[in-house]
Amino acid sequence: MNGIPGTTVVQVTNLSSAVSSEQMATLFGFLGDIEELRLYPPDNAPIAFSSKVCYIKYREPSSVGVAQHLTNTVLIDRALIVVPCAEDDLSGPGWYTSLA
């Protein structure tokens, strides 16, 4: 169903710099119960960035497969790229950099 069996996390890239955590939670919340959502850089970042990345941890692994169907959905001004993420632990600053 998804590329990484048992994972509960998706990575969403190619996000507009104008997107907010609330918008991401609303869009992806329809697909399953969200345990945690991390948007980088955060909504209150003092420096402007050209794009953002979001990690969403679902309660059920089946939501990951469904979330991937939002790939190429246009949000604000960009087509989303949604991929499963091997890392299930969203704790700790900078954990996501080890996945690049």
CSV table of C-alpha atoms in Angstrom, one decimal:
chain,number,residue,atom,x,y,z
A,1,MET,CA,0.0,0.0,0.0
A,2,ASN,CA,2.9,2.4,0.7
A,3,GLY,CA,6.6,2.3,0.0
A,4,ILE,CA,7.8,1.7,3.6
A,5,PRO,CA,5.7,-1.0,5.4
A,6,GLY,CA,4.5,0.0,8.8
A,7,THR,CA,5.5,3.7,8.7
A,8,THR,CA,3.1,6.3,10.0
A,9,VAL,CA,4.9,9.4,8.8
A,10,VAL,CA,4.7,11.2,5.4
A,11,GLN,CA,7.0,14.0,4.2
A,12,VAL,CA,5.3,16.7,2.2
A,13,THR,CA,7.6,18.9,0.1
A,14,ASN,CA,7.3,21.7,-2.5
A,15,LEU,CA,5.2,23.7,-0.1
A,16,SER,CA,4.6,27.4,-0.6
A,17,SER,CA,6.3,29.6,1.9
A,18,ALA,CA,2.8,31.0,2.6
A,19,VAL,CA,1.4,27.7,3.9
A,20,SER,CA,0.6,27.3,7.6
A,21,SER,CA,0.5,24.4,10.0
A,22,GLU,CA,-3.3,24.9,10.3
A,23,GLN,CA,-3.8,24.6,6.6
A,24,MET,CA,-1.7,21.4,6.5
A,25,ALA,CA,-3.6,19.9,9.5
A,26,THR,CA,-6.9,20.7,7.8
A,27,LEU,CA,-6.0,19.2,4.5
A,28,PHE,CA,-4.2,16.0,5.8
A,29,GLY,CA,-6.5,15.6,8.7
A,30,PHE,CA,-9.3,14.4,6.4
A,31,LEU,CA,-7.2,11.3,5.6
A,32,GLY,CA,-6.7,10.0,9.2
A,33,ASP,CA,-6.0,10.9,12.8
A,34,ILE,CA,-2.8,13.1,13.0
A,35,GLU,CA,-0.6,12.4,16.1
A,36,GLU,CA,1.9,15.1,15.2
A,37,LEU,CA,2.6,17.6,12.5
A,38,ARG,CA,5.9,19.5,12.0
A,39,LEU,CA,6.3,22.3,9.5
A,40,TYR,CA,9.8,23.6,8.7
A,41,PRO,CA,10.5,26.4,8.9
A,42,PRO,CA,7.7,27.0,11.5
A,43,ASP,CA,4.9,29.5,11.0
A,44,ASN,CA,6.7,32.1,13.2
A,45,ALA,CA,10.1,31.9,11.6
A,46,PRO,CA,11.8,35.4,11.5
A,47,ILE,CA,13.4,34.7,8.1
A,48,ALA,CA,11.5,34.3,4.9
A,49,PHE,CA,12.1,31.0,2.9
A,50,SER,CA,11.2,30.2,-0.6
A,51,SER,CA,9.6,26.8,0.3
A,52,LYS,CA,8.7,24.7,3.3
A,53,VAL,CA,8.6,21.0,4.2
A,54,CYS,CA,6.1,19.2,6.5
A,55,TYR,CA,6.2,15.9,8.4
A,56,ILE,CA,2.9,14.4,9.4
A,57,LYS,CA,2.7,11.4,11.8
A,58,TYR,CA,-0.6,9.5,11.6
A,59,ARG,CA,-2.0,7.2,14.2
A,60,GLU,CA,-2.5,4.4,11.6
A,61,PRO,CA,-0.1,3.3,8.8
A,62,SER,CA,-2.9,2.9,6.4
A,63,SER,CA,-3.3,6.8,6.3
A,64,VAL,CA,0.2,7.0,4.8
A,65,GLY,CA,-1.0,5.2,1.7
A,66,VAL,CA,-4.0,7.4,1.4
A,67,ALA,CA,-2.0,10.6,1.9
A,68,GLN,CA,0.3,9.8,-1.0
A,69,HIS,CA,-2.7,10.2,-3.3
A,70,LEU,CA,-2.4,14.0,-2.6
A,71,THR,CA,0.8,14.1,-4.6
A,72,ASN,CA,0.4,16.7,-7.4
A,73,THR,CA,-2.5,18.4,-5.6
A,74,VAL,CA,-2.0,22.1,-5.9
A,75,LEU,CA,-2.0,24.0,-2.6
A,76,ILE,CA,-1.8,27.7,-2.8
A,77,ASP,CA,0.6,27.9,-5.8
A,78,ARG,CA,2.5,24.6,-5.8
A,79,ALA,CA,1.9,20.9,-6.5
A,80,LEU,CA,2.5,18.9,-3.4
A,81,ILE,CA,4.9,15.9,-3.2
A,82,VAL,CA,3.9,13.4,-0.6
A,83,VAL,CA,6.2,10.4,0.2
A,84,PRO,CA,6.4,7.9,3.1
A,85,CYS,CA,9.1,8.6,5.6
A,86,ALA,CA,11.1,5.8,7.3
A,87,GLU,CA,11.6,7.8,10.5
A,88,ASP,CA,8.6,7.5,12.9
A,89,ASP,CA,10.0,9.6,15.7
A,90,LEU,CA,9.4,13.4,15.2
A,91,SER,CA,11.0,14.4,18.4
A,92,GLY,CA,14.2,16.4,18.7
A,93,PRO,CA,15.3,19.4,16.7
A,94,GLY,CA,16.9,18.7,13.4
A,95,TRP,CA,16.0,15.0,13.3
A,96,TYR,CA,14.7,15.4,9.7
A,97,THR,CA,18.1,16.5,8.3
A,98,SER,CA,19.4,13.0,8.7
A,99,LEU,CA,16.8,11.8,6.2
A,100,ALA,CA,18.1,14.0,3.3
